[in-house]
Amino acid sequence: MKVAGVIEGFYGPPWTHDERLDLIRFCGAHGLNTWVYAPKDDPYHRRLWREPYPDGDLARIAELAAESGRHGVELAYAIAPGLSIRAGDESELEALEAKREQLRGAGVRAFQLLWDDIDPDAVSAVAQAEIANFFAGGEPLVVCPMGYAGTEETPYRRAFAPPLDPQIVLYWTGPEVASTGIERDELALAVRSFADNELLLWDSYAVNDWAPETLFLGPLRGRDPQLVQGKLHGIVANAMVQCVPSKLALATVADWARDPDAYDPVASYERALRDHGAEVVESLRRLAPERVAVSIPRDVPALIEALALGVDAAAAIGLLEPFT
């Protein structure tokens, strides 16, 4: 796979600057080569996409880009203009290009274009493809389509995908928005539905912005190792609103991406607990200072099952602490 990384792509309070720097270093240490900047509630990423970043914000992005370079990680900035962009207006394309140039000046070299989570009538599928082709400019580009989940052909995909530059890679979340399992044949069907464009798995394990108090702290499971034999550009994991606790799951994503055939979720999780368990528990204590009684799992496989459906911070401390 060409890409293995993390995306800050959730709704809710974005990570702090220090958390982002820490996650970039984490990515480098675990062999993840990409970190995507796409927090939904950064106004300059989405709602105010036309407006340039203020100097202070731009300086912090420049620091993220520099830190990424030091750790062998590519910082990709994603812009999401779909809430308000006016299709057919040349000045809108100029605004997109101006925003990209500002970020290039801060050291950002990779860009993505996101059409997710917008009103179906906001921008037509054909217009989305035209804008994507402009933004690509004949070079490789990652684009998130409006219909990013599922395997079936749809009117949207039939209008959107065929006009795309063949170098454009499309995000796909699997058969569901948050997929418990993803098989190679499902990937093949999705590729066909997107006119044979290569897909990049936007993996929604362990994102929790729909219920931020629920933490998904176990290992990645249910990903067919044969996915890498299909037309898959890579995997980008959407982390939790809670930055440091995300490390347990993200470390296992890194292991899966490194060698899907050899991936063992239990062994991977044991390593994640060894490397990050104490740090995660300490972070969780700040969320839930009061202790609660839990039934202690007998071993790591039992711990994984206890965490599988998500737990709150207090329960997570009780479950994880004996293993850290």
PDB file of N, CA and C in Angstrom, residues 270 273-274 277-278 296-303 318-324:
ATOM      1  N   GLU A 270      -1.183  -6.338  22.368  1.00  0.00           N
ATOM      2  CA  GLU A 270      -0.239  -6.477  23.474  1.00  0.00           C
ATOM      3  C   GLU A 270       0.915  -5.484  23.325  1.00  0.00           C
ATOM      4  N   LEU A 273      -0.404  -1.953  24.115  1.00  0.00           N
ATOM      5  CA  LEU A 273      -0.529  -1.759  25.563  1.00  0.00           C
ATOM      6  C   LEU A 273       0.829  -1.511  26.201  1.00  0.00           C
ATOM      7  N   ARG A 274       1.828  -2.261  25.760  1.00  0.00           N
ATOM      8  CA  ARG A 274       3.183  -2.084  26.302  1.00  0.00           C
ATOM      9  C   ARG A 274       3.717  -0.692  25.990  1.00  0.00           C
ATOM     10  N   GLY A 277      -0.003   1.982  26.773  1.00  0.00           N
ATOM     11  CA  GLY A 277      -1.062   1.767  27.748  1.00  0.00           C
ATOM     12  C   GLY A 277      -1.003   2.723  28.923  1.00  0.00           C
ATOM     13  N   ALA A 278       0.176   2.904  29.522  1.00  0.00           N
ATOM     14  CA  ALA A 278       0.288   3.773  30.693  1.00  0.00           C
ATOM     15  C   ALA A 278      -0.057   5.212  30.334  1.00  0.00           C
ATOM     16  N   ILE A 296     -12.468  -7.530  35.993  1.00  0.00           N
ATOM     17  CA  ILE A 296     -11.157  -7.523  35.352  1.00  0.00           C
ATOM     18  C   ILE A 296     -11.063  -8.678  34.357  1.00  0.00           C
ATOM     19  N   PRO A 297     -10.764  -8.406  33.092  1.00  0.00           N
ATOM     20  CA  PRO A 297     -10.597  -9.492  32.120  1.00  0.00           C
ATOM     21  C   PRO A 297      -9.438 -10.406  32.513  1.00  0.00           C
ATOM     22  N   ARG A 298      -9.568 -11.673  32.187  1.00  0.00           N
ATOM     23  CA  ARG A 298      -8.564 -12.643  32.611  1.00  0.00           C
ATOM     24  C   ARG A 298      -7.293 -12.562  31.775  1.00  0.00           C
ATOM     25  N   ASP A 299      -7.411 -12.064  30.511  1.00  0.00           N
ATOM     26  CA  ASP A 299      -6.247 -11.984  29.629  1.00  0.00           C
ATOM     27  C   ASP A 299      -6.532 -10.955  28.541  1.00  0.00           C
ATOM     28  N   VAL A 300      -5.569 -10.761  27.641  1.00  0.00           N
ATOM     29  CA  VAL A 300      -5.725  -9.735  26.608  1.00  0.00           C
ATOM     30  C   VAL A 300      -6.882 -10.048  25.654  1.00  0.00           C
ATOM     31  N   PRO A 301      -7.083 -11.284  25.201  1.00  0.00           N
ATOM     32  CA  PRO A 301      -8.267 -11.538  24.365  1.00  0.00           C
ATOM     33  C   PRO A 301      -9.574 -11.161  25.063  1.00  0.00           C
ATOM     34  N   ALA A 302      -9.683 -11.441  26.348  1.00  0.00           N
ATOM     35  CA  ALA A 302     -10.896 -11.060  27.081  1.00  0.00           C
ATOM     36  C   ALA A 302     -10.995  -9.542  27.216  1.00  0.00           C
ATOM     37  N   LEU A 303      -9.861  -8.865  27.372  1.00  0.00           N
ATOM     38  CA  LEU A 303      -9.855  -7.400  27.414  1.00  0.00           C
ATOM     39  C   LEU A 303     -10.363  -6.827  26.094  1.00  0.00           C
ATOM     40  N   GLY A 318     -10.462   1.113  34.532  1.00  0.00           N
ATOM     41  CA  GLY A 318     -10.514  -0.135  35.282  1.00  0.00           C
ATOM     42  C   GLY A 318     -10.132  -1.332  34.460  1.00  0.00           C
ATOM     43  N   LEU A 319     -10.509  -1.341  33.187  1.00  0.00           N
ATOM     44  CA  LEU A 319     -10.185  -2.482  32.316  1.00  0.00           C
ATOM     45  C   LEU A 319      -8.718  -2.491  31.897  1.00  0.00           C
ATOM     46  N   LEU A 320      -8.183  -1.321  31.589  1.00  0.00           N
ATOM     47  CA  LEU A 320      -6.832  -1.252  31.039  1.00  0.00           C
ATOM     48  C   LEU A 320      -5.738  -1.311  32.097  1.00  0.00           C
ATOM     49  N   GLU A 321      -6.004  -0.750  33.262  1.00  0.00           N
ATOM     50  CA  GLU A 321      -4.953  -0.551  34.261  1.00  0.00           C
ATOM     51  C   GLU A 321      -4.209  -1.844  34.608  1.00  0.00           C
ATOM     52  N   PRO A 322      -4.892  -2.983  34.772  1.00  0.00           N
ATOM     53  CA  PRO A 322      -4.131  -4.207  35.108  1.00  0.00           C
ATOM     54  C   PRO A 322      -3.202  -4.665  34.007  1.00  0.00           C
ATOM     55  N   PHE A 323      -3.340  -4.139  32.794  1.00  0.00           N
ATOM     56  CA  PHE A 323      -2.532  -4.597  31.666  1.00  0.00           C
ATOM     57  C   PHE A 323      -1.453  -3.584  31.276  1.00  0.00           C
ATOM     58  N   THR A 324      -1.320  -2.517  32.065  1.00  0.00           N
ATOM     59  CA  THR A 324      -0.351  -1.476  31.709  1.00  0.00           C
ATOM     60  C   THR A 324       0.722  -1.313  32.775  1.00  0.00           C
TER      61      THR A 324
END
